[in-house]
Amino acid sequence: MVTLAVAASLAAATAGWLAWNTTSGAAGPAPRALGPGPVTPGPARSTPPPAAPLSLAGKTVVIDPGHNPGNFDHPREINRLVDIGTNRKECDTTGTSTNSGYTEAEFTLDVSHRLRTLLQRQGATVTLTQDADRPFGPCIDERARIGNAAKADAVVSLHADGSGTGNRGFHVILPALVKDGAADTARIVVPSRALGQRVAREFALATGSAPANYVGGGTGLDVRKDLGGLNLSTVPKVFIECGNMRDPKDAALLTDAAWRQKAAQGIAAGVSTYLRG
């Protein structure tokens, strides 16, 4: 069977050329169909192919790391009352911590840095409300103004809860419909819910964490009207409580760097899917 032998020989030659081209890193288009003459690679490509467009190019995201490590040293300043529309509340708080002393402020900054990197890789313009680059704060009203001034397409405020032992899981806080004094959330309630739902879904998938068993009725979502950062926002914004620092099992997750990377990945995926529609 001469025809079969020739075909087999040509097939072997083709496979050998492809293997060489792959392992040696030789550039160029795929070989032309085999014919009676010798097989030669095409000319080397002079310029690399254009990169795929960045999916979040042109989008602005503000990340709001809850609390500031310096708040502990400025009790008078952070206890000052500010207007949140519905009432007046403290400028900021120190946040909570695990029983071993790992603070919420440390946690939120770490996850914020990871989240910023992930979003910037997708082309987003990212701003942090604070990066431990100021003595305390900013106050909750200023945190809202930072997102507003940036005309952010999405704002995420990062936190970890300080509930009792046995209370586990994450939840995303959404703005309630508020129109009182300086607060008017009418325009952001619907888009903020869409943002929050996507963040909750992707966070659960990335981390394996369940929605909180103590708030939100198992949905991973909670609606509040007492948070100045939400009341005063004019752009879509949510808070995420990534877990409960006072529960030993949740604390073991929150203090683990690998888990914090998963948390950032989940939040980034939620923000990305929201912004891409």
Short mmCIF file of C-alpha atoms in Angstrom, two decimals:
data_model
loop_
_atom_site.label_atom_id
_atom_site.label_comp_id
_atom_site.label_asym_id
_atom_site.label_seq_id
_atom_site.Cartn_x
_atom_site.Cartn_y
_atom_site.Cartn_z
CA MET A 1 0.00 0.00 0.00
CA VAL A 2 2.31 2.77 -1.25
CA THR A 3 -0.34 5.52 -0.89
CA LEU A 4 -0.89 4.74 2.79
CA ALA A 5 2.84 4.70 3.46
CA VAL A 6 3.32 8.08 1.85
CA ALA A 7 0.41 9.51 3.82
CA ALA A 8 1.84 8.17 7.06
CA SER A 9 5.23 9.64 6.26
CA LEU A 10 3.74 13.04 5.51
CA ALA A 11 1.71 12.95 8.75
CA ALA A 12 4.80 12.13 10.75
CA ALA A 13 6.69 14.98 9.12
CA THR A 14 3.89 17.39 9.96
CA ALA A 15 3.77 16.26 13.59
CA GLY A 16 7.52 16.60 13.90
CA TRP A 17 7.50 20.13 12.52
CA LEU A 18 4.68 21.19 14.84
CA ALA A 19 6.47 19.72 17.87
CA TRP A 20 9.68 21.55 16.96
CA ASN A 21 7.83 24.84 16.43
CA THR A 22 6.06 24.58 19.80
CA THR A 23 9.04 23.64 21.93
CA SER A 24 11.54 25.95 20.29
CA GLY A 25 9.31 29.02 20.53
CA ALA A 26 9.69 29.79 16.82
CA ALA A 27 7.37 32.60 15.78
CA GLY A 28 5.20 32.72 12.71
CA PRO A 29 1.88 31.55 11.31
CA ALA A 30 0.87 27.91 10.96
CA PRO A 31 2.59 26.03 8.10
CA ARG A 32 0.90 25.98 4.74
CA ALA A 33 -0.69 22.72 3.60
CA LEU A 34 1.81 20.04 2.72
CA GLY A 35 2.55 19.73 -0.99
CA PRO A 36 5.19 18.16 -3.11
CA GLY A 37 7.90 20.63 -2.02
CA PRO A 38 9.72 20.96 1.35
CA VAL A 39 7.88 22.51 4.34
CA THR A 40 9.27 25.84 5.55
CA PRO A 41 7.98 28.11 8.35
CA GLY A 42 6.46 31.45 7.33
CA PRO A 43 8.24 34.77 7.96
CA ALA A 44 8.65 35.90 11.56
CA ARG A 45 6.02 38.36 12.79
CA SER A 46 7.54 41.85 13.04
CA THR A 47 5.16 43.10 15.76
CA PRO A 48 3.16 41.23 18.41
CA PRO A 49 -0.60 40.92 17.89
CA PRO A 50 -2.65 43.64 19.59
CA ALA A 51 -3.59 42.91 23.19
CA ALA A 52 -7.21 42.22 24.05
CA PRO A 53 -8.99 45.33 25.35
CA LEU A 54 -9.05 45.69 29.13
CA SER A 55 -12.55 44.89 30.31
CA LEU A 56 -12.76 47.68 32.91
CA ALA A 57 -10.96 50.40 30.99
CA GLY A 58 -12.72 53.72 31.56
CA LYS A 59 -14.34 52.54 34.80
CA THR A 60 -13.62 54.13 38.18
CA VAL A 61 -13.80 52.11 41.39
CA VAL A 62 -13.37 53.50 44.90
CA ILE A 63 -12.32 51.07 47.61
CA ASP A 64 -13.13 52.17 51.15
CA PRO A 65 -11.00 50.27 53.71
CA GLY A 66 -13.06 50.37 56.88
CA HIS A 67 -11.34 52.20 59.78
CA ASN A 68 -7.78 53.44 59.95
CA PRO A 69 -4.96 51.89 62.00
CA GLY A 70 -4.30 55.36 63.46
CA ASN A 71 -7.83 55.70 64.86
CA PHE A 72 -6.69 54.06 68.10
CA ASP A 73 -4.46 57.06 68.82
CA HIS A 74 -7.10 59.71 68.05
CA PRO A 75 -10.17 59.00 70.19
CA ARG A 76 -11.21 62.65 70.44
CA GLU A 77 -11.10 63.19 66.71
CA ILE A 78 -12.95 60.02 65.71
CA ASN A 79 -15.62 60.50 68.40
CA ARG A 80 -16.63 63.84 66.89
CA LEU A 81 -20.21 63.68 65.58
CA VAL A 82 -20.94 64.21 61.88
CA ASP A 83 -24.20 64.57 59.99
CA ILE A 84 -25.32 61.45 58.09
CA GLY A 85 -28.70 62.78 57.01
CA THR A 86 -30.91 60.68 59.25
CA ASN A 87 -29.02 61.66 62.41
CA ARG A 88 -25.51 62.33 63.71
CA LYS A 89 -22.89 59.65 64.31
CA GLU A 90 -19.25 59.36 65.32
CA CYS A 91 -16.73 60.40 62.68
CA ASP A 92 -15.28 56.87 62.69
CA THR A 93 -14.46 54.00 65.04
CA THR A 94 -11.47 51.80 65.70
CA GLY A 95 -13.25 48.73 64.38
CA THR A 96 -13.08 45.31 65.93
CA SER A 97 -10.36 42.63 66.14
CA THR A 98 -9.88 38.91 66.57
CA ASN A 99 -9.31 37.53 70.05
CA SER A 100 -5.62 37.27 69.16
CA GLY A 101 -5.41 40.99 68.34
CA TYR A 102 -5.55 41.05 64.54
CA THR A 103 -7.43 44.27 63.89
CA GLU A 104 -10.19 44.99 61.43
CA ALA A 105 -8.16 47.97 60.20
CA GLU A 106 -5.25 45.66 59.29
CA PHE A 107 -7.60 43.24 57.57
CA THR A 108 -9.40 45.84 55.48
CA LEU A 109 -6.19 47.44 54.25
CA ASP A 110 -4.69 44.10 53.28
CA VAL A 111 -7.75 43.01 51.29
CA SER A 112 -8.07 46.49 49.78
CA HIS A 113 -4.53 46.34 48.41
CA ARG A 114 -5.19 42.92 46.90
CA LEU A 115 -8.49 44.11 45.43
CA ARG A 116 -6.89 47.23 43.96
CA THR A 117 -4.28 45.14 42.15
CA LEU A 118 -6.90 42.82 40.67
CA LEU A 119 -9.09 45.66 39.42
CA GLN A 120 -6.18 47.65 38.02
CA ARG A 121 -5.09 44.60 36.03
CA GLN A 122 -8.48 44.78 34.32
CA GLY A 123 -7.92 48.42 33.43
CA ALA A 124 -10.00 50.13 36.12
CA THR A 125 -8.99 53.41 37.73
CA VAL A 126 -8.91 52.66 41.46
CA THR A 127 -8.86 55.04 44.43
CA LEU A 128 -8.64 54.19 48.14
CA THR A 129 -10.37 56.43 50.66
CA GLN A 130 -7.41 55.89 52.98
CA ASP A 131 -4.20 53.90 52.90
CA ALA A 132 -2.95 54.46 56.45
CA ASP A 133 -1.58 57.67 54.92
CA ARG A 134 -3.34 60.02 57.32
CA PRO A 135 -3.40 60.16 61.15
CA PHE A 136 -7.02 58.99 61.45
CA GLY A 137 -10.24 58.64 59.49
CA PRO A 138 -11.47 59.88 57.12
CA CYS A 139 -14.82 60.47 58.78
CA ILE A 140 -17.77 58.54 57.38
CA ASP A 141 -19.20 61.60 55.64
CA GLU A 142 -15.88 62.32 53.94
CA ARG A 143 -15.60 58.69 52.83
CA ALA A 144 -18.88 59.15 50.97
CA ARG A 145 -17.71 62.43 49.45
CA ILE A 146 -14.56 60.79 48.09
CA GLY A 147 -16.61 58.33 46.07
CA ASN A 148 -18.98 61.07 44.95
CA ALA A 149 -16.17 63.38 43.83
CA ALA A 150 -14.55 60.55 41.86
CA LYS A 151 -17.88 59.95 40.08
CA ALA A 152 -17.19 56.31 40.83
CA ASP A 153 -18.95 53.62 38.85
CA ALA A 154 -18.85 51.49 42.00
CA VAL A 155 -17.73 51.88 45.61
CA VAL A 156 -17.06 48.98 47.99
CA SER A 157 -16.45 49.53 51.69
CA LEU A 158 -14.54 46.63 53.28
CA HIS A 159 -15.18 45.47 56.82
CA ALA A 160 -15.18 42.48 59.16
CA ASP A 161 -17.83 42.09 61.84
CA GLY A 162 -17.49 41.89 65.62
CA SER A 163 -20.50 39.75 66.46
CA GLY A 164 -20.68 36.93 69.01
CA THR A 165 -19.10 33.49 68.87
CA GLY A 166 -21.12 31.14 66.69
CA ASN A 167 -22.23 33.93 64.39
CA ARG A 168 -20.48 33.12 61.13
CA GLY A 169 -20.39 34.07 57.48
CA PHE A 170 -20.37 37.19 55.33
CA HIS A 171 -23.00 39.71 54.41
CA VAL A 172 -23.23 42.65 52.03
CA ILE A 173 -24.95 45.80 53.27
CA LEU A 174 -27.11 47.75 50.82
CA PRO A 175 -28.42 51.31 51.17
CA ALA A 176 -32.03 51.75 52.18
CA LEU A 177 -34.23 54.34 50.53
CA VAL A 178 -33.42 57.48 52.52
CA LYS A 179 -34.36 61.08 51.85
CA ASP A 180 -33.58 63.15 54.90
CA GLY A 181 -31.41 66.22 55.26
CA ALA A 182 -28.19 65.72 53.31
CA ALA A 183 -29.09 62.11 52.51
CA ASP A 184 -30.91 61.09 49.34
CA THR A 185 -30.32 57.54 48.12
CA ALA A 186 -33.19 57.37 45.63
CA ARG A 187 -30.89 57.17 42.60
CA ILE A 188 -28.51 54.56 43.99
CA VAL A 189 -30.76 52.01 45.72
CA VAL A 190 -31.39 49.92 42.59
CA PRO A 191 -27.84 49.90 41.14
CA SER A 192 -26.36 49.35 44.61
CA ARG A 193 -28.54 46.26 45.04
CA ALA A 194 -27.36 44.94 41.69
CA LEU A 195 -23.75 45.56 42.76
CA GLY A 196 -24.31 43.93 46.14
CA GLN A 197 -25.95 40.83 44.70
CA ARG A 198 -23.04 40.25 42.36
CA VAL A 199 -20.45 40.80 45.08
CA ALA A 200 -22.27 38.41 47.41
CA ARG A 201 -22.52 35.71 44.76
CA GLU A 202 -18.90 35.92 43.62
CA PHE A 203 -17.57 36.23 47.18
CA ALA A 204 -19.31 33.00 48.15
CA LEU A 205 -17.98 31.21 45.09
CA ALA A 206 -14.40 32.41 45.57
CA THR A 207 -14.08 31.85 49.31
CA GLY A 208 -16.47 28.98 49.98
CA SER A 209 -17.93 31.03 52.83
CA ALA A 210 -21.64 30.87 53.53
CA PRO A 211 -23.91 33.87 53.94
CA ALA A 212 -24.15 35.08 57.53
CA ASN A 213 -26.25 32.91 59.83
CA TYR A 214 -27.19 35.85 62.06
CA VAL A 215 -28.30 38.61 59.68
CA GLY A 216 -29.94 38.77 56.27
CA GLY A 217 -32.03 35.62 56.60
CA GLY A 218 -29.43 33.52 54.78
CA THR A 219 -29.38 35.77 51.72
CA GLY A 220 -26.00 37.37 52.44
CA LEU A 221 -27.69 40.76 52.00
CA ASP A 222 -28.80 43.35 54.56
CA VAL A 223 -30.41 46.76 54.02
CA ARG A 224 -29.59 49.61 56.40
CA LYS A 225 -30.36 53.30 56.69
CA ASP A 226 -28.06 54.15 59.61
CA LEU A 227 -24.70 54.14 57.81
CA GLY A 228 -23.43 57.53 56.74
CA GLY A 229 -21.17 56.05 54.08
CA LEU A 230 -24.27 54.75 52.30
CA ASN A 231 -26.74 57.53 53.16
CA LEU A 232 -24.52 60.26 51.74
CA SER A 233 -23.36 58.41 48.64
CA THR A 234 -24.58 59.58 45.25
CA VAL A 235 -22.94 56.67 43.40
CA PRO A 236 -23.58 52.90 43.68
CA LYS A 237 -22.06 51.69 46.93
CA VAL A 238 -22.13 48.66 49.22
CA PHE A 239 -20.43 47.50 52.39
CA ILE A 240 -19.18 43.94 52.81
CA GLU A 241 -18.64 42.32 56.19
CA CYS A 242 -16.28 39.54 55.13
CA GLY A 243 -16.73 37.46 58.27
CA ASN A 244 -16.98 37.65 62.05
CA MET A 245 -13.67 38.36 63.77
CA ARG A 246 -14.99 37.25 67.14
CA ASP A 247 -15.83 33.74 66.00
CA PRO A 248 -12.76 31.45 66.15
CA LYS A 249 -13.59 29.63 62.91
CA ASP A 250 -14.18 32.82 60.96
CA ALA A 251 -11.13 34.41 62.58
CA ALA A 252 -8.98 31.54 61.29
CA LEU A 253 -10.06 32.47 57.78
CA LEU A 254 -9.69 36.21 58.15
CA THR A 255 -6.14 35.86 59.46
CA ASP A 256 -5.08 33.58 56.60
CA ALA A 257 -3.36 35.38 53.71
CA ALA A 258 -4.44 32.80 51.13
CA TRP A 259 -8.08 33.22 52.16
CA ARG A 260 -7.77 37.00 52.03
CA GLN A 261 -6.59 36.68 48.43
CA LYS A 262 -9.69 34.62 47.66
CA ALA A 263 -11.81 37.28 49.34
CA ALA A 264 -10.27 39.96 47.13
CA GLN A 265 -10.80 37.79 44.05
CA GLY A 266 -14.44 37.30 44.90
CA ILE A 267 -15.08 41.00 45.45
CA ALA A 268 -13.20 41.88 42.26
CA ALA A 269 -15.29 39.38 40.29
CA GLY A 270 -18.48 40.83 41.72
CA VAL A 271 -17.48 44.38 40.87
CA SER A 272 -16.32 43.34 37.39
CA THR A 273 -19.52 41.50 36.49
CA TYR A 274 -21.56 44.45 37.71
CA LEU A 275 -19.57 46.99 35.71
CA ARG A 276 -19.61 44.90 32.56
CA GLY A 277 -23.36 44.58 32.83
#
